[in-house]
CSV table of C-alpha atoms and ligand atoms in Angstrom, one decimal:
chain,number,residue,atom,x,y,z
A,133,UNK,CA,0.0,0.0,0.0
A,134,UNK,CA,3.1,2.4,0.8
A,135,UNK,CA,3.9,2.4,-3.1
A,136,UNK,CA,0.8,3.8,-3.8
A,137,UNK,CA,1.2,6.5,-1.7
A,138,UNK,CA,4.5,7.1,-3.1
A,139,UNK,CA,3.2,6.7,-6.9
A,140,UNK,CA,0.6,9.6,-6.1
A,141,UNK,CA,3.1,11.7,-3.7
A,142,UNK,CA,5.6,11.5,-6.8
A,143,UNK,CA,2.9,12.6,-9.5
A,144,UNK,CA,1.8,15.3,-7.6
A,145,UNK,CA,5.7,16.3,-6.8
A,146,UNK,CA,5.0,16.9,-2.9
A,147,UNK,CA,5.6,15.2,0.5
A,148,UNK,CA,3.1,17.3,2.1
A,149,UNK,CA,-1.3,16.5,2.9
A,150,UNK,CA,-2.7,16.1,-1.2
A,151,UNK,CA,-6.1,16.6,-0.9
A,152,UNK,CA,-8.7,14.8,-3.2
A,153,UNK,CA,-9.5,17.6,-5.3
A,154,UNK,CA,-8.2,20.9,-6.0
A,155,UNK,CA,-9.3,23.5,-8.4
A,156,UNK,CA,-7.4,25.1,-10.7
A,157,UNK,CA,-7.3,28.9,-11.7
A,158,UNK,CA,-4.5,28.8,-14.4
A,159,UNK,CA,-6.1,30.9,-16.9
A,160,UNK,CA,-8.2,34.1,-17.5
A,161,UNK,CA,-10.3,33.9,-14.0
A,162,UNK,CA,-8.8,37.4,-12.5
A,163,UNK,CA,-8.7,38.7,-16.2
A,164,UNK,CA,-12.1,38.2,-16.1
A,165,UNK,CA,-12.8,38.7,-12.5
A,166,UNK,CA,-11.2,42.3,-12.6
A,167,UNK,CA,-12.9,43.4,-15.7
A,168,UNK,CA,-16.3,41.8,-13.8
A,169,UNK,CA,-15.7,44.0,-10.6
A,170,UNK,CA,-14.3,47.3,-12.7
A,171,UNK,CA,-17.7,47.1,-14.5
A,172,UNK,CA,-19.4,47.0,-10.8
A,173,UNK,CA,-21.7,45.0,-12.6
A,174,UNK,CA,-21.2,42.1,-10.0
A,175,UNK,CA,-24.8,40.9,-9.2
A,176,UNK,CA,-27.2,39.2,-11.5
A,177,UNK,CA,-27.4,41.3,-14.1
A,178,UNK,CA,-23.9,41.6,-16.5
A,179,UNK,CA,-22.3,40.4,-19.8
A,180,UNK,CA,-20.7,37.5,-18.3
A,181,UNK,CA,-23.4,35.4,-17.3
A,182,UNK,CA,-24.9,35.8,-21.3
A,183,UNK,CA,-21.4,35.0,-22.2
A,184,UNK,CA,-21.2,31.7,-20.0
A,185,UNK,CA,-24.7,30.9,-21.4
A,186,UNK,CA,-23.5,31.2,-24.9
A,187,UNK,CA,-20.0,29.7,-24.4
A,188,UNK,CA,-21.6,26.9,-22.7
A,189,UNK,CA,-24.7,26.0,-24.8
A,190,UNK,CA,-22.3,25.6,-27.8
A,191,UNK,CA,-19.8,23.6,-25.7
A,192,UNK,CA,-22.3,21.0,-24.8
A,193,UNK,CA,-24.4,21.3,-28.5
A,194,UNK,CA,-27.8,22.2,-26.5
A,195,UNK,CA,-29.8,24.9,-28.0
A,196,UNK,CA,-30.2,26.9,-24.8
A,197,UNK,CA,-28.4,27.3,-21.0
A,198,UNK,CA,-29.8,29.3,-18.1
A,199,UNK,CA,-27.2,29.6,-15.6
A,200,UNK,CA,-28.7,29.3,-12.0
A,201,UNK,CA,-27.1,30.1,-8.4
A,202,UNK,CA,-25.7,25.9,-7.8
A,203,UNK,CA,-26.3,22.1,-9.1
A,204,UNK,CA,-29.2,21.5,-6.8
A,205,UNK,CA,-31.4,24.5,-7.7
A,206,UNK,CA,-30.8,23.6,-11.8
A,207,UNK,CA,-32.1,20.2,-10.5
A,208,UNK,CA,-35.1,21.6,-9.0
A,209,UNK,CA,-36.2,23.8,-11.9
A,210,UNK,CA,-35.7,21.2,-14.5
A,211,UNK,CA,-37.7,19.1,-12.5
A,212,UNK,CA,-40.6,21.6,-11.9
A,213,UNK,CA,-40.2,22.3,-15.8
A,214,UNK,CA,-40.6,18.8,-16.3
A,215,UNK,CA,-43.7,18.5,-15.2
A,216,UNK,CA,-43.2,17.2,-11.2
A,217,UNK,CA,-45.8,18.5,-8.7
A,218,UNK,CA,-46.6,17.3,-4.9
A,219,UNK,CA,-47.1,13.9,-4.2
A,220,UNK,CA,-45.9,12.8,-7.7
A,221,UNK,CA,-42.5,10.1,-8.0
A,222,UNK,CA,-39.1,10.8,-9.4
A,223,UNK,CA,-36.7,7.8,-10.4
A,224,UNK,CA,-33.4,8.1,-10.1
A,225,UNK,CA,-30.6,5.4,-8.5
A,226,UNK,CA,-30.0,5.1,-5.0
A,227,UNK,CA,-25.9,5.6,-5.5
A,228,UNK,CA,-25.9,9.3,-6.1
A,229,UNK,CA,-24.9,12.3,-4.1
A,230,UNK,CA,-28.2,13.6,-2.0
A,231,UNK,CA,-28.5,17.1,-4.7
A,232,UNK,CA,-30.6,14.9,-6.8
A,233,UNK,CA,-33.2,13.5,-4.0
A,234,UNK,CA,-33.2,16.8,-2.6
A,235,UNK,CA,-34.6,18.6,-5.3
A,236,UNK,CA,-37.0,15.7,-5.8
A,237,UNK,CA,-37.9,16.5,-2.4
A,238,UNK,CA,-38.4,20.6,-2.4
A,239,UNK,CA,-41.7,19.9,-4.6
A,240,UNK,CA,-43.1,17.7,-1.7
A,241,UNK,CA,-42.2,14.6,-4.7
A,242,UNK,CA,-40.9,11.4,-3.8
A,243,UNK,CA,-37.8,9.1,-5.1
A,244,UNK,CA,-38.4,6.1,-6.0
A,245,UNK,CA,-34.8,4.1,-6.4
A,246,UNK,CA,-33.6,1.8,-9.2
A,247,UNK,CA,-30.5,0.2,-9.3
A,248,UNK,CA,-27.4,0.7,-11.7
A,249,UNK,CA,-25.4,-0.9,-13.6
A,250,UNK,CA,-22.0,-2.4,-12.5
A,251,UNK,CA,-19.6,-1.3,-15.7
A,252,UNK,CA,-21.4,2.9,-15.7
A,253,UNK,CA,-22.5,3.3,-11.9
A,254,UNK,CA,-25.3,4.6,-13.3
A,255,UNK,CA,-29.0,4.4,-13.5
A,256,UNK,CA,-29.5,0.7,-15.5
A,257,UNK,CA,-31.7,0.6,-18.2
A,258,UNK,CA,-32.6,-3.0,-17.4
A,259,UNK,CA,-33.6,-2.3,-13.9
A,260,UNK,CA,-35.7,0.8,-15.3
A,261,UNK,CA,-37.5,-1.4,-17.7
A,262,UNK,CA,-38.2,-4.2,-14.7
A,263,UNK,CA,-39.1,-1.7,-12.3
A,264,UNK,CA,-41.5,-0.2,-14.9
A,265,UNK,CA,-42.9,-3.7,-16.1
A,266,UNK,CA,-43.7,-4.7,-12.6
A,267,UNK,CA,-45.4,-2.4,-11.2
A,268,UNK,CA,-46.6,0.6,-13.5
A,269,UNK,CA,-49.4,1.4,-16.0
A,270,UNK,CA,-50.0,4.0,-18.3
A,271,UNK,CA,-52.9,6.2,-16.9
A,272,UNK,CA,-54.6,9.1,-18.2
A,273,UNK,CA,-51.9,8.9,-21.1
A,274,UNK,CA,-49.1,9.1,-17.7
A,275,UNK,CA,-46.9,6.4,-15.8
A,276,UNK,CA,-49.0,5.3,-13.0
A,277,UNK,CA,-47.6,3.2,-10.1
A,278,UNK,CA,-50.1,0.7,-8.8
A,279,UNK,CA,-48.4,0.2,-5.7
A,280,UNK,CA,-48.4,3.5,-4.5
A,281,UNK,CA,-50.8,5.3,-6.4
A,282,UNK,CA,-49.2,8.1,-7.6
A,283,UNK,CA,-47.9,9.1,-10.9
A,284,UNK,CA,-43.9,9.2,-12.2
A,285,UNK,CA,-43.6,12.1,-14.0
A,286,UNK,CA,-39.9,11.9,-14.7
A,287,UNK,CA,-36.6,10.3,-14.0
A,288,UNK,CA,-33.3,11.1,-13.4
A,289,UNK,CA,-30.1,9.0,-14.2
A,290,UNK,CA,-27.0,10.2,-12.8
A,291,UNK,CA,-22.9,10.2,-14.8
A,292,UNK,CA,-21.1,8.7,-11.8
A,293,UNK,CA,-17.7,10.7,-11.6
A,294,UNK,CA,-18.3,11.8,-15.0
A,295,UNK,CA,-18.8,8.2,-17.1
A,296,UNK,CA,-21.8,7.9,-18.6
A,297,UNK,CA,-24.8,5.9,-18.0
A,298,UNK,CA,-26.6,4.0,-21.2
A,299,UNK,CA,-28.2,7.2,-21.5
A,300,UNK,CA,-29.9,6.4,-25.2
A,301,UNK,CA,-31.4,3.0,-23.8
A,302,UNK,CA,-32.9,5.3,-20.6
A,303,UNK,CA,-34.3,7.5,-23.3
A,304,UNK,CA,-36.4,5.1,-25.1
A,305,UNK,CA,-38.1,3.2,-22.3
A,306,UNK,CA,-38.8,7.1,-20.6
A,307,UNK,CA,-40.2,7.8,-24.2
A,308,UNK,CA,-42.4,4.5,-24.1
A,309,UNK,CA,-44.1,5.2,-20.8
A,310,UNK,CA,-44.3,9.1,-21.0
A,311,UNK,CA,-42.0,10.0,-18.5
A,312,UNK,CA,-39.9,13.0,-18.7
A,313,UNK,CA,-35.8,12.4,-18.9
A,314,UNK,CA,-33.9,15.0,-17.0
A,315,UNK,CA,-30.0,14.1,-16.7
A,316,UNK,CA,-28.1,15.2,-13.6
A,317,UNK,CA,-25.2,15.9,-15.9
A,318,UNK,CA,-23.2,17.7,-12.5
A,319,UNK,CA,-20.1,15.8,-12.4
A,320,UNK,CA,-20.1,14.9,-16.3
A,321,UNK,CA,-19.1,17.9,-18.3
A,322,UNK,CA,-16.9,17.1,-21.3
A,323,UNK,CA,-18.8,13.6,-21.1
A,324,UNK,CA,-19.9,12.1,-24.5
A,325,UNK,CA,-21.9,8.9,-25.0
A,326,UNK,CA,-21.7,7.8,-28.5
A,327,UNK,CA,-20.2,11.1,-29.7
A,328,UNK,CA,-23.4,13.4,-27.7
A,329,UNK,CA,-23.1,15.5,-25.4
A,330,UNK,CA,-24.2,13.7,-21.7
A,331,UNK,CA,-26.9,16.3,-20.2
A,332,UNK,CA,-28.5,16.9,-23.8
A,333,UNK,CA,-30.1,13.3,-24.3
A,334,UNK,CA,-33.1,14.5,-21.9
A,335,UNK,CA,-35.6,17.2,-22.1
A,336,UNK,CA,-33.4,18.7,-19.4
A,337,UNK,CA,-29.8,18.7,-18.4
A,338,UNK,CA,-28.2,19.9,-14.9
A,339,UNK,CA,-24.6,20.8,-14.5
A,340,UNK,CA,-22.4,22.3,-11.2
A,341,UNK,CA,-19.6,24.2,-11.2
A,342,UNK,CA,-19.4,23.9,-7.2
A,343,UNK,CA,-16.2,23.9,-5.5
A,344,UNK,CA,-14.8,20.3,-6.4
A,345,UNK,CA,-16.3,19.8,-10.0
A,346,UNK,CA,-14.6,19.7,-12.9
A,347,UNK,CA,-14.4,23.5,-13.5
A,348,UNK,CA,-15.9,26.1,-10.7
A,349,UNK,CA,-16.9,29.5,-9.6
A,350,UNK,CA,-16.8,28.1,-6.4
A,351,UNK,CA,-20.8,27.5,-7.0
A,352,UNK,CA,-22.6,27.5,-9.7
A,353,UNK,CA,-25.2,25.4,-12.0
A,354,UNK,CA,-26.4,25.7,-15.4
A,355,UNK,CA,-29.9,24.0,-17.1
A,356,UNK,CA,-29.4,23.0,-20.8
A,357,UNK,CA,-32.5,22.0,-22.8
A,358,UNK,CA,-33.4,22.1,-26.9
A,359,UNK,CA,-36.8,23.7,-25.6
A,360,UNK,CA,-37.2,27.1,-26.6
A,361,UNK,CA,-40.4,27.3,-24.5
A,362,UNK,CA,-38.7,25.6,-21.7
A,363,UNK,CA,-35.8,28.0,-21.6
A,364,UNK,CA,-37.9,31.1,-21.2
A,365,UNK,CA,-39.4,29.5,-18.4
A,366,UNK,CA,-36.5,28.5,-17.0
A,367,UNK,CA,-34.6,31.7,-16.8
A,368,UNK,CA,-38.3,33.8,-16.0
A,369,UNK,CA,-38.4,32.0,-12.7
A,370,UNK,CA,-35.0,31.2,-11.7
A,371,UNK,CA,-35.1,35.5,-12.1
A,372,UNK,CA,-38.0,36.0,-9.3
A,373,UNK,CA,-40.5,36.0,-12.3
A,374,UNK,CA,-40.2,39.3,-13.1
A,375,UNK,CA,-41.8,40.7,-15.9
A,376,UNK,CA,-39.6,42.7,-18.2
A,377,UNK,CA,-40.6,46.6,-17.9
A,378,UNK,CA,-38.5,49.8,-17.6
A,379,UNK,CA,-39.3,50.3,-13.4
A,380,UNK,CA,-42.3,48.2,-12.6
A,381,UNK,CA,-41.7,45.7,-10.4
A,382,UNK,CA,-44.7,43.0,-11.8
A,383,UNK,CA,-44.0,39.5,-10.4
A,384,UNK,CA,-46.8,37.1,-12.5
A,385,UNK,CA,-45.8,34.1,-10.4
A,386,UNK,CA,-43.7,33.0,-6.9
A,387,UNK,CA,-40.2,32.4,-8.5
A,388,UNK,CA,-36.8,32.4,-7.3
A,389,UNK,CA,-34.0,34.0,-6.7
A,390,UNK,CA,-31.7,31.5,-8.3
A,391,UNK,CA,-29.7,33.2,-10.7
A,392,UNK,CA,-25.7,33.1,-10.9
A,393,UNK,CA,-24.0,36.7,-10.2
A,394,UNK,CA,-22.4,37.8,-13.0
A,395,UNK,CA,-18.9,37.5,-10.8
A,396,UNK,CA,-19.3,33.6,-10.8
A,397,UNK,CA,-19.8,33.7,-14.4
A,398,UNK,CA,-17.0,35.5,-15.0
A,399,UNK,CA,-14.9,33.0,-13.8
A,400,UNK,CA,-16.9,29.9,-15.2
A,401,UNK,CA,-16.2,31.9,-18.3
A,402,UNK,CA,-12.4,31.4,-17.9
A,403,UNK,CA,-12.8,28.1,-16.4
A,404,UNK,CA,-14.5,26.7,-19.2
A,405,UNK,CA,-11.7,27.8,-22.0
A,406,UNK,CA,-9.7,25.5,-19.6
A,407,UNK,CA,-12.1,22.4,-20.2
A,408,UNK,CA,-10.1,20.3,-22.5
A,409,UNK,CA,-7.0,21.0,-20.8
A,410,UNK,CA,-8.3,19.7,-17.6
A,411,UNK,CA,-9.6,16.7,-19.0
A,412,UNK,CA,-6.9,16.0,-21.0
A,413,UNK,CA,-4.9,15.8,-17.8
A,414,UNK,CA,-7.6,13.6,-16.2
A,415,UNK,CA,-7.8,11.1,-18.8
A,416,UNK,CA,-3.7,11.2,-18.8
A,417,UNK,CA,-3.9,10.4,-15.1
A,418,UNK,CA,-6.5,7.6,-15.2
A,419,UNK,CA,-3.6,5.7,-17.7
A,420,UNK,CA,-1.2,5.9,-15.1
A,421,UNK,CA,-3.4,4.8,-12.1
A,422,UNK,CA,-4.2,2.1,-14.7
A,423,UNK,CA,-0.8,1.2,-15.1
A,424,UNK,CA,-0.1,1.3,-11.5
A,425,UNK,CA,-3.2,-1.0,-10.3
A,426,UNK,CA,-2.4,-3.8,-12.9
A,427,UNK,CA,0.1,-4.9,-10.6
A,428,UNK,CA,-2.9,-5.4,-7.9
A,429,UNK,CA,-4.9,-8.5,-8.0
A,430,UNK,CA,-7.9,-7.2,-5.5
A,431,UNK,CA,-7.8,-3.4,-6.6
A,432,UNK,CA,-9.8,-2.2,-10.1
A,433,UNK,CA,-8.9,0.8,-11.9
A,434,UNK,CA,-12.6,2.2,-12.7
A,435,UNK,CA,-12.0,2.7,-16.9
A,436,UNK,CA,-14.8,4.3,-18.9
A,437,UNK,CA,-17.5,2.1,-19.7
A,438,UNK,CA,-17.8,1.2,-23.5
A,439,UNK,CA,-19.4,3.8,-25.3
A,440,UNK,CA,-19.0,6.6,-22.7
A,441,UNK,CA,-15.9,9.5,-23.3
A,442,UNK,CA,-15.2,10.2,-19.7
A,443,UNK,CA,-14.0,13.5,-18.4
A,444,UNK,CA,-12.8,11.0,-15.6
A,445,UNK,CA,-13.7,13.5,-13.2
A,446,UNK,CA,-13.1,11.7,-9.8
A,447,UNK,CA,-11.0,8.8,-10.2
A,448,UNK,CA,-12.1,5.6,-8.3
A,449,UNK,CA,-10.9,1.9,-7.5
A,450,UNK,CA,-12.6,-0.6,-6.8
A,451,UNK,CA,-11.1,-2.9,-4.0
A,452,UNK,CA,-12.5,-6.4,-4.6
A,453,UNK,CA,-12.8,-7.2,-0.9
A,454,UNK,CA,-15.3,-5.0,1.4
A,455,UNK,CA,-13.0,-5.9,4.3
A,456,UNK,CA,-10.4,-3.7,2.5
A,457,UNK,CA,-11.8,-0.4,1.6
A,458,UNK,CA,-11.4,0.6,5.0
A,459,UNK,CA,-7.9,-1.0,5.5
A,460,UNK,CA,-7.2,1.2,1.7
A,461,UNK,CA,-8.8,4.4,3.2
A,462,UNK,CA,-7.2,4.5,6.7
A,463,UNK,CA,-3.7,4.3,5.2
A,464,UNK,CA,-3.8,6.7,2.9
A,465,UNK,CA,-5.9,8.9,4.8
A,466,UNK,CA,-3.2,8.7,7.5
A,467,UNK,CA,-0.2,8.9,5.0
A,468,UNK,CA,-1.5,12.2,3.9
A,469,UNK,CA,-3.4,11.2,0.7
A,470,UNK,CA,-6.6,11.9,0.8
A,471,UNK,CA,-9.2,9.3,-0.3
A,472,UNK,CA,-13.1,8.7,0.7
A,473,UNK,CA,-15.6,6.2,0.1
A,474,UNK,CA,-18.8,6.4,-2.5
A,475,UNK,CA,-21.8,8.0,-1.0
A,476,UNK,CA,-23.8,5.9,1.0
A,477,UNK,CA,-27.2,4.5,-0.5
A,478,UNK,CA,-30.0,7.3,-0.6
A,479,UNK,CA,-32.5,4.3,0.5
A,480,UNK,CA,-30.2,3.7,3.6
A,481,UNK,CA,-31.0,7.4,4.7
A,482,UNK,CA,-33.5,7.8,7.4
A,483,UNK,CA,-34.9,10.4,4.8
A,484,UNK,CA,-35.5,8.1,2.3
A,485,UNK,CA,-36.1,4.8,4.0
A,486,UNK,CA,-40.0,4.8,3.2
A,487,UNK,CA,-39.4,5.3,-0.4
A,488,UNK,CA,-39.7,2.5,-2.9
A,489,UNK,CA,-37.4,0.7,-4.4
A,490,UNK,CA,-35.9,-1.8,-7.2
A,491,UNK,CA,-33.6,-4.3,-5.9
A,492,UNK,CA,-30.8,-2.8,-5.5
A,493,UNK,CA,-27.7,-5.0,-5.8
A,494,UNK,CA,-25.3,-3.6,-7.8
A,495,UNK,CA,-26.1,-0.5,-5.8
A,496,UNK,CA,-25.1,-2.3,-2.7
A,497,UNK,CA,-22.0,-3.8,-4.2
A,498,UNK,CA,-20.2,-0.4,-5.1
A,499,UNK,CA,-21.3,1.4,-2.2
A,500,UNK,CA,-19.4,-1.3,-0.2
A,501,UNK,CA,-16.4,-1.5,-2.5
A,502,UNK,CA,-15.4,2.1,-4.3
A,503,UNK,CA,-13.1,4.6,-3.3
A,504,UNK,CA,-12.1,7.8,-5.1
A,505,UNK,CA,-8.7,8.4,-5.1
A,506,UNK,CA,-6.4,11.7,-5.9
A,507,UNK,CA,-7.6,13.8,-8.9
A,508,UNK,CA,-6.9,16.9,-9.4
A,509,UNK,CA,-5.5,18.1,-12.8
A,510,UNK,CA,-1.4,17.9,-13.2
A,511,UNK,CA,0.0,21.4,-13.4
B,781,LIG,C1,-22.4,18.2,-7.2
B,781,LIG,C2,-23.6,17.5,-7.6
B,781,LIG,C3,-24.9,18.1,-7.7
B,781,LIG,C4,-25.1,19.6,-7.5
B,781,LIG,O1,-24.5,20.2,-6.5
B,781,LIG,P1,-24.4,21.7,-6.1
B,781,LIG,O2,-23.4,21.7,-5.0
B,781,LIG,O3,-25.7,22.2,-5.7
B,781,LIG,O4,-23.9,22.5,-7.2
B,781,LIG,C5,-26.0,17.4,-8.0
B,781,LIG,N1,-25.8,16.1,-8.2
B,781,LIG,C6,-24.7,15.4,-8.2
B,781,LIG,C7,-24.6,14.0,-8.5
B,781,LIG,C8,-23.5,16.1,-7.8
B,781,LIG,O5,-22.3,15.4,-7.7
């Protein structure tokens, strides 16, 4: 275990704590930033966040982005834009970070939990299907569930560390039983599945630029959708649903105050000329760590899955034995590399307990086993 320590330690050219991962400001972000603050336009109003729209709805190939405050409030608007009131049920996977059952939960909805696949860590298409088969029925030209009685208006996959899920295959059966697809896309920007863009298979797509993603403004989220109706909603009430007048202050609905300040934009704006470059070093990293865990019979290097361009956002292992992911994170967490489990299973929360789920196998199998190790880009 020592030589991993010293692989990482010697890649990262330091003796000293190497935390998980670090952002990077190696380009125009106080260019940008000073220009932002000299223009005192630093709120929500500005040129940078329509830049950063621009910029980023012709990175991903989506026909419109609304930039929004964080991840978790793109995830709540695409969700309300999708369709989801009170009482209604969202799918999504139980291994995911808690931003996507939280905004489930602000509309009073409810997760219901599939399970993924082994090879993507996300959402599985075959467990989707099952779920769906089992114990749905279309109703009033809507996905009914007979077991609870309420309606699924949508469901979200998640792109586990920034490899993509079998997002097309998601897609169809969603098409098939009229429920809405919205991607949580936060950790997989610069992501492709079969050459597209992950985040712009769904009617909507949420992204994050919060501290530890792939590029940051230290927060930040974006929506992307092809929905020119959509996007006018979107940005109407994630701007307190103002209508547009010279002075008037006329609100036509309760909206919020989710916008990004023009000062975050400005440095997304920088950060995002950066994208390749950072995953270039990502990908460049994941070969070594390849390299290096070939010579381990009970640790896997997690590769992309077929199909899936990975950002390789977080880098994770997979240590084949439960009894060793704790033995793997108390040594290097001691040695001053820092490493941390997956999350823990949404269903296993005391806030989720009561919701209903899949089997959830695979789910349970990761959770045990993965670890993400050191990745921040090489400077
Ligand atoms: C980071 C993240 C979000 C959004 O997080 P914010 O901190 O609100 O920007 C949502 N879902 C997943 C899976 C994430 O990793």
């Amino acid at each position: 275990m020592q030589k991993i320590i010293d692989f990482i330690q010697n890649i990262y050219n330091t003796k000293e704590f190497i935390p998980l991962h670090e952002p990077r400001f190696i380009g125009n972000e106080k260019k940008y930033l000073n220009d932002c603050i000299d223009s005192t336009f630093v709120s929500s109003v500005g040129k940078y966040v329509d830049l950063f729209e621009k910029n980023f709805a012709k990175r991903v190939g989506s026909k419109y982005a609304i930039a929004t405050v964080n991840g978790t409030s793109a995830l709540h608007i695409s969700l309300i834009l999708a369709g989801v009131e009170k009482n209604d049920e969202v799918i999504t996977q139980a291994l995911t970070f808690i931003a996507t059952c939280n905004a489930i939960s602000y509309i009073h909805a409810k997760p219901v939990f599939v399970d993924v696949d082994l090879d993507t860590m996300g959402l599985s298409p075959k467990s989707l299907k099952n779920f769906l088969e089992t114990n749905c029925e279309i109703k009033d030209n809507l996905c009914f569930n007979k077991r609870t009685n309420n309606f699924i208006k949508a469901c979200i996959p998640m792109h586990t560390f920034g490899h993509s899920c079998r997002i097309d295959e998601i897609k169809e059966i969603c098409d098939e039983w009229n429920i809405v697809l919205v991607e949580d896309a936060a950790e997989s920007l610069g992501t492709y599945y079969k050459n597209k863009h992950t985040g712009t298979f769904g009617k909507l797509g949420a992204f994050s630029f919060n501290g530890n993603k792939i590029i940051t403004a230290g927060g930040g989220g974006v929506i992307v959708t092809d929905d020119e109706v959509l996007a006018k909603r979107a940005k109407h009430i994630t701007t307190t649903a103002k209508v547009p007048h010279k002075y008037e202050y006329v609100h036509d609905e309760i909206g919020f105050n989710y916008r990004m300040p023009n000062l975050n934009a400005a440095l997304l704006v920088a950060q995002l000329e950066q994208l390749d470059t950072f995953i270039k070093s990502k990908r460049d990293l994941a070969l070594k760590y390849e390299e290096l865990f070939k010579t381990y019979e009970n640790i896997d290097f997690i590769k992309e899955p077929k199909d899936s361009k990975s950002n390789y956002w977080l880098q994770a292992v997979l240590v084949k034995n439960v009894d060793e992911r704790d033995e793997f994170l108390d040594f290097t967490n001691k040695n001053g590399v820092m490493t941390r489990p997956i999350w823990k299973l949404m269903n296993e929360l005391d806030l989720f307990k009561d919701c209903m789920s899949s089997n959830l196998d695979n789910s349970k199998y990761l959770e045990e086993r993965i670890i993400n190790i050191t990745s921040s880009v090489l400077v």
